[in-house]
Amino acid sequence: MLKAMLGEAWLAMGANRLRTALTMLGMVIGVGAVVIMMAIGQGAQYAVQQTISTMGSNLYIVLSGSFTTSGVRSGSAGGPTLNVADADAISELDGVTNVAPTHQGTRQLVYGSQNWSSTVVGTTPSYLEARAWSIVNGAGFGDSDVRSSTRVAIIGKTVAENLFGADDPVGKTMRIQQNPFIVIGVLGSKGQNLDGRDQDDTVIIPLTTAQRKVFGTPFLGSVRMIMVQAESADAMAKVESGMTALLRQRHRLREGMPDDFFMRNLSAAAESEAATTRTMSILLGAIASISLLVGGIGIMNIMLVSVTERTREIGIRMAIGARQKDILSQFLLEAVMISFAGCLLGLVLGLGIALGINAFTGMVIVISGSAALVAFAVAATVGIFFGWYPARKAARLDPIEALRYQ
Amino acid sequence: MTDAVIRVVGLGKSYETAAGLFPALKGVDLAIQPGEYLAIMGPSGSGKSTFMNLLGCLDTPTVGDYFLAGENVAHMDKDALAILRNRTLGFVFQGFNLLPRMSLQDNVALPLVYAGFDKETRRAKARELLGKVGLSQYADSLPNRISGGQQQRVAIARALVNEPRLILADEPTGNLDSHTSEEIMKLFDELNREGITIVLVTHEQDIAEHAKRQVKFLDGQVVSDHLTERQGLPC
Ligand SMILES: Nc1ncnc2c1ncn2[C@@H]1O[C@H](COP(=O)(O)OP(=O)(O)OP(=O)(O)O)[C@@H](O)[C@H]1O
Ligand SMILES: [Mg+2]
């Protein structure tokens, strides 16, 4: 019975191929759009998650600065307001696990005849811990290196590739601002950060060395930035208020005076970024679903036309013994078949385009089996939902009226 | 009386029209015994088709009772009527009413689909019936490839495929020329000889002569009911 009905549905679909194809196209585009948008949305979410996981958790950045009426700006005029002693004091606070005073800037690197411009970060060993950054080749530097301002450097993967090519950088000497530095380690890869910058394009050297040899700070011991890691997400609020109170006290800021530093919660920023991509992903899916809805309405429209056109056929079928449910399932089956075929094509098309986008733009896409499953379930639902009304209309026809229809 | 294939009692049908209820059938009483061959005649608008549609379970009466094979079907629901149309009787239309996109074989087999037969049985039965009406060679053709007379034969084969004991035909030769009509009537004669009850509507006297009993309608009522000469003819 089902086989016979499938055959008949196939016949009916074949009877007006162009119309069937156009109706299907609505579903193809709808499902295709859903698949593409889900792939892109999930890809974006995945990328952000990936980036967040490379950033290090529960991080604060405290920046030196002074207040003007227009807001925070870098306190370069009067020199940085933070110093290493501030960092040491912060590390004594409850709930703080890592503190890394940091000074960074872009500098030219030279190795042999190779040149490469990169971000040079002067900091303490805590920096790598706070960012959960491992060394894959060689070793890091210790607190003694910071105390004695040794000229050692740990380099990121991008720097290693561009400056040293196939050579093993460990043990080699490169120059930063004419000063020779021995490369002692190569960092593991972290990829892009949330702003899209390559985190592997970096050189990490002891803070004191950076201040003396690379950035030439006139106020020794002062730093532009302190990276602070709290022990847990729950501890962050406590750490933030603790740091503010501590720094205000250390900087002798009286009640009513503005902060001469600026605090940024990196984890919260990352969280909001993740929330933004989640929202975007849902929005994309929702927009795509609208085209699926339009495709469904297209099916309903055509099925209604088809029922009207085939009124006489319905009458004949009823006259020779078709029950209401026979007619109902016949038209429902047709709608579902169109919907399914459209869905299948849309799935293929959507996957193709999503893979194409990935190949040509490098955009991260995630294709999940569940997305395909959802698309199929939706197609079946759309077929049944939008096919139901026309099919019921057909089934409820009066045999005599239907037979009289010209 | 309970043996009657068809027994109608006070059967009436009124149509709702713009001008109010229009009584197309006004209390018809009639009984048809198994194996009868009955022609219904009467002027246009006298209610013949209305009556046939009721007999064919295509429509339901406004008043009265209709016993089909002893069972009152006057108040049955749509699906029960569909099953009766499918198994208990075969209906032949003036306009053939074949499905245009289906092969003749599939057309003949269609009632078997709704009766739930498997594909092999359907194929075999349809072939057999097409053979019976002499159109085996067109089994795979579409209806528009054959003549009107041939289409009507296919329609008769379709009406017979579920082996009903009753065939109803509303002006089966209305669209055919006299020669072709004669051939169709010979087919009905043969079916009746096999014991199948036949009720047909016609405007033409010579067609009606094939039947053994003639019933005349006028203004929704039976005005005459008599046996023809054929009644006495040996089967
Ligand atoms: N659906 C309907 N709605 C309203 N009136 C109808 C309907 N069907 C039939 N009638 C009317 O009922 C009367 C009987 O119609 P019916 O079709 O039964 O006549 P008939 O004897 O078959 O005529 P003909 O020989 O022309 O086929 C006619 O007056 C017709 O106009
Ligand atoms: Mg009529």
XYZ file of C-alpha atoms and ligand atoms in Angstrom:
673
model
C 0.000 0.000 0.000
C 2.710 2.465 0.984
C 4.785 1.456 -2.008
C 1.866 2.010 -4.339
C 1.273 5.399 -2.749
C 4.917 6.372 -3.039
C 4.785 5.461 -6.696
C 1.699 7.570 -7.202
C 3.191 10.519 -5.348
C 6.226 10.220 -7.574
C 3.975 10.183 -10.624
C 2.098 13.248 -9.447
C 5.342 15.095 -8.795
C 6.596 14.127 -12.229
C 3.414 15.338 -13.893
C 4.449 18.946 -13.463
C 8.193 18.817 -13.174
C 8.939 22.512 -13.370
C 6.423 23.306 -10.679
C 7.676 20.534 -8.421
C 11.252 21.700 -8.978
C 10.406 25.310 -8.147
C 8.507 24.288 -5.043
C 11.437 22.165 -4.031
C 13.777 25.077 -4.652
C 12.101 26.923 -1.804
C 12.987 24.070 0.515
C 16.463 23.708 -0.982
C 17.230 27.351 -0.282
C 15.649 27.204 3.160
C 17.508 24.112 4.312
C 20.687 25.247 2.578
C 20.526 28.571 4.407
C 19.959 26.851 7.741
C 22.880 24.496 7.179
C 25.223 27.292 6.105
C 24.202 29.621 8.892
C 24.473 26.907 11.502
C 27.897 25.910 10.188
C 29.099 29.519 10.301
C 27.465 30.303 13.641
C 28.773 27.181 15.317
C 32.128 27.820 13.696
C 32.271 31.310 15.162
C 31.310 29.972 18.565
C 33.934 27.294 18.292
C 36.589 29.815 17.288
C 35.766 32.100 20.200
C 35.763 29.202 22.645
C 39.080 28.120 21.257
C 40.520 31.614 21.652
C 39.184 31.977 25.165
C 40.722 28.694 26.165
C 44.134 29.963 24.947
C 43.850 33.272 26.759
C 44.210 31.969 30.297
C 41.420 32.120 32.840
C 40.308 34.659 35.457
C 42.611 37.401 34.185
C 42.802 41.108 34.962
C 44.944 43.649 33.272
C 45.835 46.709 35.317
C 46.980 49.548 33.088
C 48.855 52.631 34.102
C 47.035 55.792 33.339
C 45.847 59.123 34.562
C 42.400 60.563 34.420
C 41.432 63.437 32.216
C 37.896 64.668 31.699
C 37.697 62.595 28.540
C 38.457 59.402 30.404
C 41.404 57.119 30.827
C 44.480 57.621 28.750
C 47.899 56.177 28.885
C 49.956 58.048 31.394
C 52.951 58.474 29.130
C 53.236 62.165 29.782
C 54.160 61.774 33.379
C 55.495 58.260 32.970
C 53.695 55.095 34.011
C 51.944 55.284 37.347
C 52.394 51.591 38.158
C 55.585 50.005 39.307
C 57.051 46.658 40.197
C 56.441 47.293 43.870
C 52.728 47.667 43.121
C 52.870 44.249 41.436
C 54.580 42.723 44.445
C 51.963 44.221 46.730
C 49.133 42.871 44.582
C 50.636 39.391 44.703
C 50.216 39.472 48.477
C 46.459 39.975 48.125
C 44.050 37.203 49.013
C 42.853 35.173 46.010
C 45.618 36.241 43.638
C 47.635 33.414 42.110
C 49.837 35.110 39.534
C 51.033 38.662 39.015
C 53.135 39.678 36.050
C 54.282 43.263 35.592
C 54.604 43.762 31.878
C 56.079 46.233 29.466
C 55.528 45.672 25.798
C 56.048 47.272 22.416
C 56.732 46.476 18.790
C 60.375 46.063 17.837
C 62.408 44.896 14.918
C 64.096 41.496 15.322
C 67.181 40.530 13.363
C 68.722 37.105 12.889
C 71.444 36.818 10.282
C 69.982 38.397 7.189
C 66.389 37.913 8.367
C 64.220 40.744 9.688
C 60.937 40.441 11.517
C 58.861 42.968 13.400
C 57.119 41.572 16.460
C 55.610 42.363 19.828
C 58.292 42.295 22.506
C 56.962 41.587 25.979
C 59.124 42.252 28.996
C 57.723 40.421 31.976
C 58.307 37.929 34.753
C 57.950 34.127 34.680
C 54.451 34.475 36.174
C 53.255 35.790 32.827
C 53.486 32.374 31.203
C 51.777 30.772 34.153
C 48.920 33.271 34.150
C 48.348 32.660 30.494
C 48.865 28.907 30.816
C 51.419 29.116 28.080
C 53.778 26.192 27.715
C 57.225 25.999 26.152
C 57.490 23.272 23.532
C 61.164 23.608 22.768
C 63.947 24.703 25.135
C 63.131 26.341 28.471
C 61.816 29.532 30.030
C 63.645 32.062 32.160
C 63.470 32.332 35.922
C 63.237 35.097 38.522
C 67.025 35.226 38.642
C 67.074 36.231 34.980
C 64.746 39.083 35.822
C 66.889 40.150 38.761
C 70.094 40.122 36.759
C 68.618 41.398 33.481
C 69.956 38.582 31.344
C 69.510 38.855 27.617
C 67.479 35.758 26.985
C 64.312 35.450 24.905
C 61.420 33.053 24.491
C 59.844 33.336 21.069
C 56.430 32.487 19.634
C 55.888 30.068 16.781
C 55.332 32.779 14.179
C 58.595 34.470 15.078
C 60.418 31.138 14.984
C 59.093 30.414 11.534
C 59.741 33.836 10.065
C 63.080 34.566 11.609
C 64.688 31.156 11.838
C 62.921 29.227 9.108
C 63.956 25.594 9.309
C 66.718 26.246 11.869
C 66.223 25.303 15.503
C 66.034 28.727 17.200
C 67.056 27.467 20.629
C 70.621 28.558 21.416
C 70.765 31.003 18.495
C 71.430 34.678 19.000
C 69.105 37.318 17.571
C 69.146 41.064 17.948
C 66.525 43.382 19.362
C 67.493 47.078 19.109
C 71.100 46.119 18.398
C 71.217 44.048 21.603
C 71.993 40.384 21.227
C 69.548 37.989 22.870
C 69.936 34.247 23.174
C 66.792 32.358 22.307
C 66.235 29.855 25.078
C 62.756 28.584 24.292
C 59.926 28.377 21.771
C 56.316 28.782 22.928
C 53.440 26.487 22.067
C 50.983 27.835 19.507
C 47.937 29.809 20.684
C 46.608 31.152 17.389
C 44.595 34.356 17.165
C 43.278 36.306 20.098
C 39.792 37.797 20.302
C 40.840 40.877 18.346
C 42.197 38.654 15.615
C 45.842 39.318 16.404
C 48.340 36.484 16.097
C 49.328 35.621 19.656
C 52.265 33.563 18.393
C 53.891 36.651 16.910
C 55.658 37.573 20.131
C 58.970 37.598 21.974
C 59.086 37.340 25.748
C 62.113 38.642 27.623
C 62.840 39.436 31.295
C 61.132 42.658 32.423
C 64.287 44.378 33.608
C 66.159 43.606 30.422
C 63.282 45.037 28.437
C 63.228 48.208 30.452
C 66.959 48.775 30.267
C 67.853 47.594 26.792
C 64.752 47.627 24.658
C 62.305 50.284 25.769
C 64.749 52.519 27.585
C 62.297 53.579 30.304
C 63.536 56.659 32.134
C 61.770 55.613 35.349
C 63.287 52.330 36.232
C 60.919 49.955 37.981
C 57.769 51.511 36.568
C 55.563 49.405 34.309
C 52.761 50.114 31.882
C 50.757 47.053 32.709
C 50.325 44.370 35.327
C 48.659 41.086 34.489
C 46.844 39.568 37.468
C 45.294 36.141 37.706
C 42.717 35.339 40.351
C 42.533 31.830 41.751
C 38.949 31.340 40.607
C 36.109 33.082 38.834
C 34.386 33.551 42.184
C 37.451 35.308 43.584
C 37.529 37.908 40.803
C 35.238 40.480 42.378
C 37.115 40.275 45.654
C 40.470 40.619 43.857
C 39.228 43.606 41.879
C 38.082 45.586 44.913
C 41.190 44.533 46.829
C 43.460 45.756 44.036
C 41.634 49.063 43.705
C 41.856 49.776 47.415
C 45.478 48.709 47.539
C 46.592 50.794 44.566
C 44.700 53.881 45.703
C 46.344 53.584 49.079
C 49.799 52.993 47.606
C 49.413 55.904 45.212
C 48.113 58.116 48.013
C 44.923 59.011 46.227
C 42.578 60.879 48.515
C 38.824 60.422 48.575
C 37.322 62.013 45.482
C 40.447 61.792 43.389
C 40.187 59.648 40.283
C 42.111 56.384 39.879
C 45.469 56.752 38.172
C 45.188 53.222 36.832
C 42.670 51.310 34.808
C 41.489 47.786 35.303
C 40.201 45.489 32.639
C 38.553 42.133 33.312
C 39.736 40.039 30.366
C 37.634 37.037 31.287
C 34.473 39.117 31.390
C 35.365 40.588 28.009
C 35.858 37.106 26.642
C 32.610 35.952 28.178
C 30.727 38.800 26.568
C 32.405 38.024 23.268
C 31.269 34.422 23.602
C 27.760 35.606 24.427
C 27.820 37.863 21.377
C 28.764 35.020 19.057
C 26.138 32.818 20.649
C 23.531 35.465 20.016
C 24.776 35.981 16.489
C 24.665 32.265 15.855
C 21.083 32.043 17.096
C 20.140 35.085 15.035
C 21.665 33.592 11.899
C 19.777 30.366 12.511
C 16.555 32.278 13.080
C 16.934 34.269 9.889
C 17.681 31.108 7.956
C 14.651 29.425 9.499
C 12.502 32.140 8.018
C 13.532 31.044 4.552
C 12.616 27.519 5.570
C 9.231 28.836 6.604
C 8.855 30.589 3.265
C 9.779 27.318 1.561
C 7.093 25.583 3.598
C 4.509 28.147 2.609
C 5.542 27.561 -1.004
C 4.750 23.888 -0.552
C 1.395 24.689 0.994
C 0.583 27.041 -1.848
C 1.399 24.487 -4.512
C -0.419 21.732 -2.677
C -3.525 23.899 -2.503
C -3.321 24.560 -6.229
C -2.734 20.887 -6.804
C -5.762 19.879 -4.732
C -7.958 22.262 -6.695
C -6.592 21.097 -10.015
C -7.040 17.492 -9.088
C -10.494 17.808 -7.559
C -11.905 15.544 -10.239
C -9.197 12.971 -9.691
C -9.997 13.037 -5.991
C -13.671 12.506 -6.818
C -12.841 9.520 -8.992
C -10.636 7.997 -6.325
C -13.353 8.443 -3.745
C -15.951 6.956 -6.090
C -13.952 3.748 -6.407
C -13.402 3.425 -2.681
C -10.690 5.757 -1.410
C -11.379 6.647 2.214
C -10.647 10.059 3.643
C -7.417 8.863 5.173
C -6.318 7.433 1.812
C -6.695 10.825 0.159
C -5.193 12.588 3.154
C -2.105 10.404 3.196
C -1.716 10.650 -0.565
C -1.440 14.431 -0.490
C 0.498 14.483 2.735
C 2.976 12.046 1.279
C 3.417 14.242 -1.751
C 4.121 17.277 0.403
C 6.548 15.352 2.567
C 8.309 13.912 -0.475
C 8.787 17.358 -1.996
C 9.927 18.624 1.356
C 12.324 15.728 1.863
C 13.809 15.868 -1.585
C 14.247 19.621 -1.181
C 15.814 19.043 2.200
C 18.262 16.504 0.850
C 19.330 18.795 -1.967
C 19.489 21.736 0.424
C 21.678 19.730 2.755
C 24.098 18.904 -0.038
C 24.053 22.471 -1.319
C 24.483 23.952 2.159
C 27.371 21.637 2.998
C 29.000 22.393 -0.327
C 28.752 26.140 0.174
C 29.872 25.923 3.807
C 32.919 23.893 2.789
C 33.543 26.363 -0.034
C 33.435 29.281 2.404
C 35.892 27.444 4.604
C 38.206 26.702 1.689
C 38.190 30.206 0.223
C 38.027 32.450 3.290
C 39.479 30.193 5.963
C 36.480 31.001 8.144
C 35.990 28.337 10.783
C 32.884 26.270 10.132
C 31.506 23.457 12.223
C 29.356 20.843 10.547
C 27.550 18.752 13.071
C 25.478 15.688 12.436
C 22.865 17.101 14.752
C 22.424 20.106 12.441
C 21.712 17.775 9.531
C 19.337 15.784 11.689
C 17.556 18.930 12.785
C 17.254 20.055 9.169
C 15.688 16.717 8.253
C 13.297 16.746 11.150
C 12.329 20.287 10.247
C 11.766 19.318 6.622
C 9.494 16.467 7.624
C 7.663 18.748 10.017
C 7.347 21.499 7.436
C 6.057 18.984 4.893
C 3.487 17.592 7.289
C 2.565 20.957 8.761
C 2.128 22.802 5.486
C 0.866 19.730 3.652
C -1.742 19.016 6.304
C -4.214 21.733 5.480
C -4.333 21.099 1.701
C -4.431 17.345 2.272
C -7.298 17.663 4.723
C -9.081 19.918 2.303
C -8.740 17.208 -0.335
C -9.871 14.454 2.011
C -12.973 16.369 3.045
C -14.217 16.893 -0.477
C -17.635 15.522 -1.226
C -17.355 12.778 -3.859
C -20.299 14.054 -5.903
C -19.127 17.660 -5.807
C -15.629 16.588 -6.707
C -16.828 14.488 -9.627
C -18.904 17.353 -10.967
C -15.841 19.678 -10.878
C -14.590 20.534 -14.340
C -37.716 -9.259 0.711
C -34.514 -9.405 2.719
C -32.902 -11.127 -0.238
C -33.075 -7.927 -2.279
C -29.710 -6.516 -3.332
C -31.230 -3.065 -3.174
C -34.276 -1.954 -1.266
C -35.160 1.673 -0.847
C -38.008 2.877 1.337
C -39.387 6.394 1.096
C -36.084 7.591 -0.272
C -35.926 11.374 -0.690
C -33.238 13.869 -1.514
C -33.498 17.625 -1.422
C -30.813 20.011 -2.612
C -30.151 23.348 -1.033
C -30.384 25.982 -3.700
C -30.454 29.744 -3.725
C -34.222 29.524 -4.036
C -34.519 27.218 -1.024
C -34.720 23.455 -0.666
C -35.289 21.704 -3.966
C -36.729 18.182 -3.718
C -35.022 16.207 -6.508
C -36.287 12.887 -5.205
C -39.616 12.519 -3.464
C -40.080 9.283 -1.583
C -39.031 6.466 -3.858
C -39.785 2.836 -2.957
C -38.037 0.176 -4.974
C -36.585 -3.287 -4.513
C -34.101 -4.934 -6.826
C -33.455 -8.654 -6.586
C -30.106 -10.379 -7.239
C -29.466 -10.955 -10.929
C -31.888 -8.297 -12.093
C -31.125 -6.150 -15.119
C -32.862 -2.844 -14.650
C -33.015 0.291 -16.782
C -34.031 3.622 -15.312
C -35.541 6.104 -17.742
C -37.163 9.464 -17.551
C -36.836 13.016 -18.801
C -33.925 15.224 -17.971
C -34.094 16.548 -14.428
C -36.404 13.804 -13.238
C -33.904 12.713 -10.550
C -32.301 9.666 -12.177
C -28.713 10.671 -11.413
C -29.710 11.782 -7.944
C -31.161 8.319 -7.389
C -28.142 6.533 -8.858
C -25.739 8.528 -6.696
C -27.696 7.433 -3.656
C -27.673 3.792 -4.807
C -23.946 4.112 -5.479
C -23.304 5.364 -1.930
C -21.785 8.500 -3.408
C -24.378 10.611 -1.660
C -26.657 10.275 1.343
C -30.436 10.676 1.326
C -32.286 13.464 3.082
C -35.036 11.066 4.176
C -35.825 7.373 3.873
C -33.827 4.189 4.134
C -31.560 2.361 1.779
C -30.800 -1.287 2.385
C -27.815 -2.494 0.401
C -27.422 -6.260 0.663
C -29.694 -6.155 3.687
C -27.771 -3.422 5.507
C -29.161 0.063 6.039
C -26.579 2.437 4.631
C -28.644 5.635 4.766
C -26.832 6.933 7.819
C -23.412 5.404 7.464
C -20.322 7.592 7.743
C -18.128 8.540 4.824
C -15.491 5.871 5.333
C -18.051 3.076 5.666
C -19.625 4.267 2.410
C -16.195 4.334 0.771
C -15.693 0.700 1.707
C -19.099 -0.195 0.205
C -18.216 1.645 -3.013
C -14.956 -0.227 -3.084
C -16.138 -3.791 -2.411
C -19.883 -4.122 -2.724
C -20.678 -2.294 -5.928
C -19.086 -1.002 -9.094
C -20.030 2.349 -10.602
C -19.784 3.227 -14.289
C -19.995 6.888 -15.318
C -21.128 8.570 -18.468
C -17.749 10.295 -18.777
C -15.647 7.142 -18.105
C -13.683 8.903 -15.339
C -10.369 7.187 -15.851
C -7.298 8.796 -14.284
C -5.481 10.343 -17.241
C -1.906 9.930 -16.034
C -2.195 6.256 -15.203
C -1.854 3.277 -17.490
C -5.057 1.363 -18.162
C -3.792 -1.495 -16.049
C -3.134 0.818 -13.115
C -6.551 2.409 -13.594
C -8.228 -0.966 -13.394
C -6.093 -1.945 -10.403
C -6.783 1.229 -8.405
C -9.779 -0.106 -6.417
C -7.541 -3.009 -5.376
C -5.035 -0.542 -3.938
C -7.721 0.849 -1.659
C -8.813 -2.685 -0.815
C -5.272 -3.374 0.333
C -4.194 -6.058 -2.154
C -0.515 -6.637 -2.834
C 1.110 -5.620 -6.066
C 1.197 -9.082 -7.643
C -2.481 -9.710 -7.008
C -3.363 -6.264 -8.332
C -1.416 -6.838 -11.495
C -2.889 -10.257 -12.117
C -6.467 -9.129 -11.416
C -6.168 -6.030 -13.593
C -4.765 -8.101 -16.453
C -7.555 -10.603 -16.099
C -10.257 -7.930 -16.206
C -8.649 -6.113 -19.128
C -8.682 -9.448 -20.920
C -12.342 -9.896 -20.099
C -13.226 -6.595 -21.803
C -10.877 -7.433 -24.672
C -8.228 -4.770 -24.120
C -5.211 -6.744 -22.880
C -2.996 -5.292 -25.564
C -3.485 -1.751 -24.214
C -2.583 -2.582 -20.616
C 0.322 -0.175 -20.519
C -1.258 2.598 -22.595
C -2.623 5.815 -21.191
C -6.390 6.409 -21.428
C -6.044 9.095 -24.093
C -4.545 6.536 -26.510
C -7.794 4.631 -26.888
C -11.310 5.411 -28.101
C -14.279 6.373 -25.956
C -15.857 2.956 -26.268
C -12.616 1.333 -25.225
C -12.291 3.728 -22.298
C -15.764 2.758 -21.150
C -14.754 -0.903 -21.301
C -11.764 -0.113 -19.101
C -14.073 1.720 -16.705
C -16.306 -1.364 -16.577
C -13.272 -3.559 -15.950
C -12.362 -1.233 -13.082
C -15.905 -1.464 -11.683
C -15.634 -5.255 -11.773
C -12.157 -5.694 -10.371
C -13.196 -6.126 -6.737
C -15.802 -8.694 -7.840
C -18.931 -6.842 -6.756
C -22.314 -8.487 -7.374
C -23.827 -5.151 -8.369
C -22.971 -2.737 -11.166
C -24.512 0.744 -11.332
C -24.176 2.745 -14.533
C -25.397 6.310 -15.092
C -25.861 6.792 -18.845
C -22.879 4.570 -19.682
C -23.500 5.004 -23.409
C -24.365 8.698 -23.234
C -21.062 9.738 -24.771
C -20.880 6.968 -27.364
C -22.204 6.440 -30.872
C -24.904 3.846 -31.426
C -22.580 1.142 -32.713
C -20.190 1.467 -29.791
C -23.133 1.722 -27.420
C -24.356 -1.598 -28.701
C -21.004 -3.216 -27.908
C -20.997 -1.802 -24.390
C -24.523 -3.091 -23.875
C -23.466 -6.550 -25.031
C -20.836 -6.464 -22.315
C -23.506 -5.604 -19.746
C -25.714 -8.384 -21.105
C -22.894 -10.835 -20.645
C -22.202 -9.659 -17.102
C -25.861 -10.041 -16.259
C -25.810 -13.556 -17.672
C -22.997 -14.277 -15.203
C -25.424 -13.300 -12.443
C -24.310 -9.743 -11.744
C -27.112 -7.327 -10.908
C -27.134 -4.355 -13.254
C -28.883 -1.013 -12.832
C -28.382 1.523 -15.578
C -29.788 4.880 -16.531
C -30.475 5.676 -20.146
C -32.433 8.042 -22.333
C -32.594 5.682 -25.254
C -35.310 3.109 -25.674
C -33.169 0.641 -27.618
C -30.556 0.685 -24.860
C -33.282 0.162 -22.274
C -34.508 -2.837 -24.276
C -31.394 -4.717 -23.167
C -32.687 -4.652 -19.606
C -35.297 -7.019 -18.231
C -37.075 -4.387 -16.196
C -37.724 -0.724 -16.845
C -38.437 1.932 -14.222
C -39.568 5.391 -15.277
C -38.911 8.502 -13.224
C -40.780 11.765 -13.397
C -40.295 14.736 -11.101
C -38.427 12.702 -8.537
C -40.914 9.877 -8.396
C -41.272 6.423 -9.927
C -44.137 6.587 -12.393
C -43.873 3.176 -13.988
C -42.153 -0.114 -13.285
C -42.537 -3.005 -15.676
C -40.789 -6.009 -17.158
C -39.581 -5.984 -20.778
C -39.826 -8.680 -23.418
C -36.273 -9.758 -22.679
C -37.413 -11.031 -19.345
C -38.672 -14.147 -21.006
C -35.576 -14.682 -23.119
C -33.414 -17.632 -22.158
C -30.208 -16.649 -20.444
N -26.233 19.539 -6.473
C -27.437 19.983 -6.840
N -27.875 21.143 -6.322
C -29.078 21.617 -6.675
N -29.903 21.013 -7.510
C -29.519 19.851 -8.073
C -28.252 19.289 -7.757
N -28.127 18.125 -8.458
C -29.255 17.995 -9.162
N -30.095 19.026 -8.931
C -31.402 19.203 -9.485
O -32.140 18.050 -9.183
C -32.924 17.677 -10.283
C -32.624 16.246 -10.681
O -31.316 16.177 -11.198
P -30.704 14.834 -11.763
O -29.302 15.136 -12.135
O -30.932 13.761 -10.801
O -31.574 14.612 -13.063
P -31.420 13.494 -14.186
O -32.682 12.780 -14.225
O -30.210 12.718 -13.959
O -31.277 14.381 -15.485
P -30.405 14.087 -16.785
O -31.232 13.129 -17.600
O -30.307 15.405 -17.448
O -29.118 13.536 -16.347
C -32.633 18.674 -11.404
O -33.656 19.611 -11.446
C -31.353 19.310 -10.987
O -31.294 20.644 -11.408
Mg -28.393 12.378 -14.979
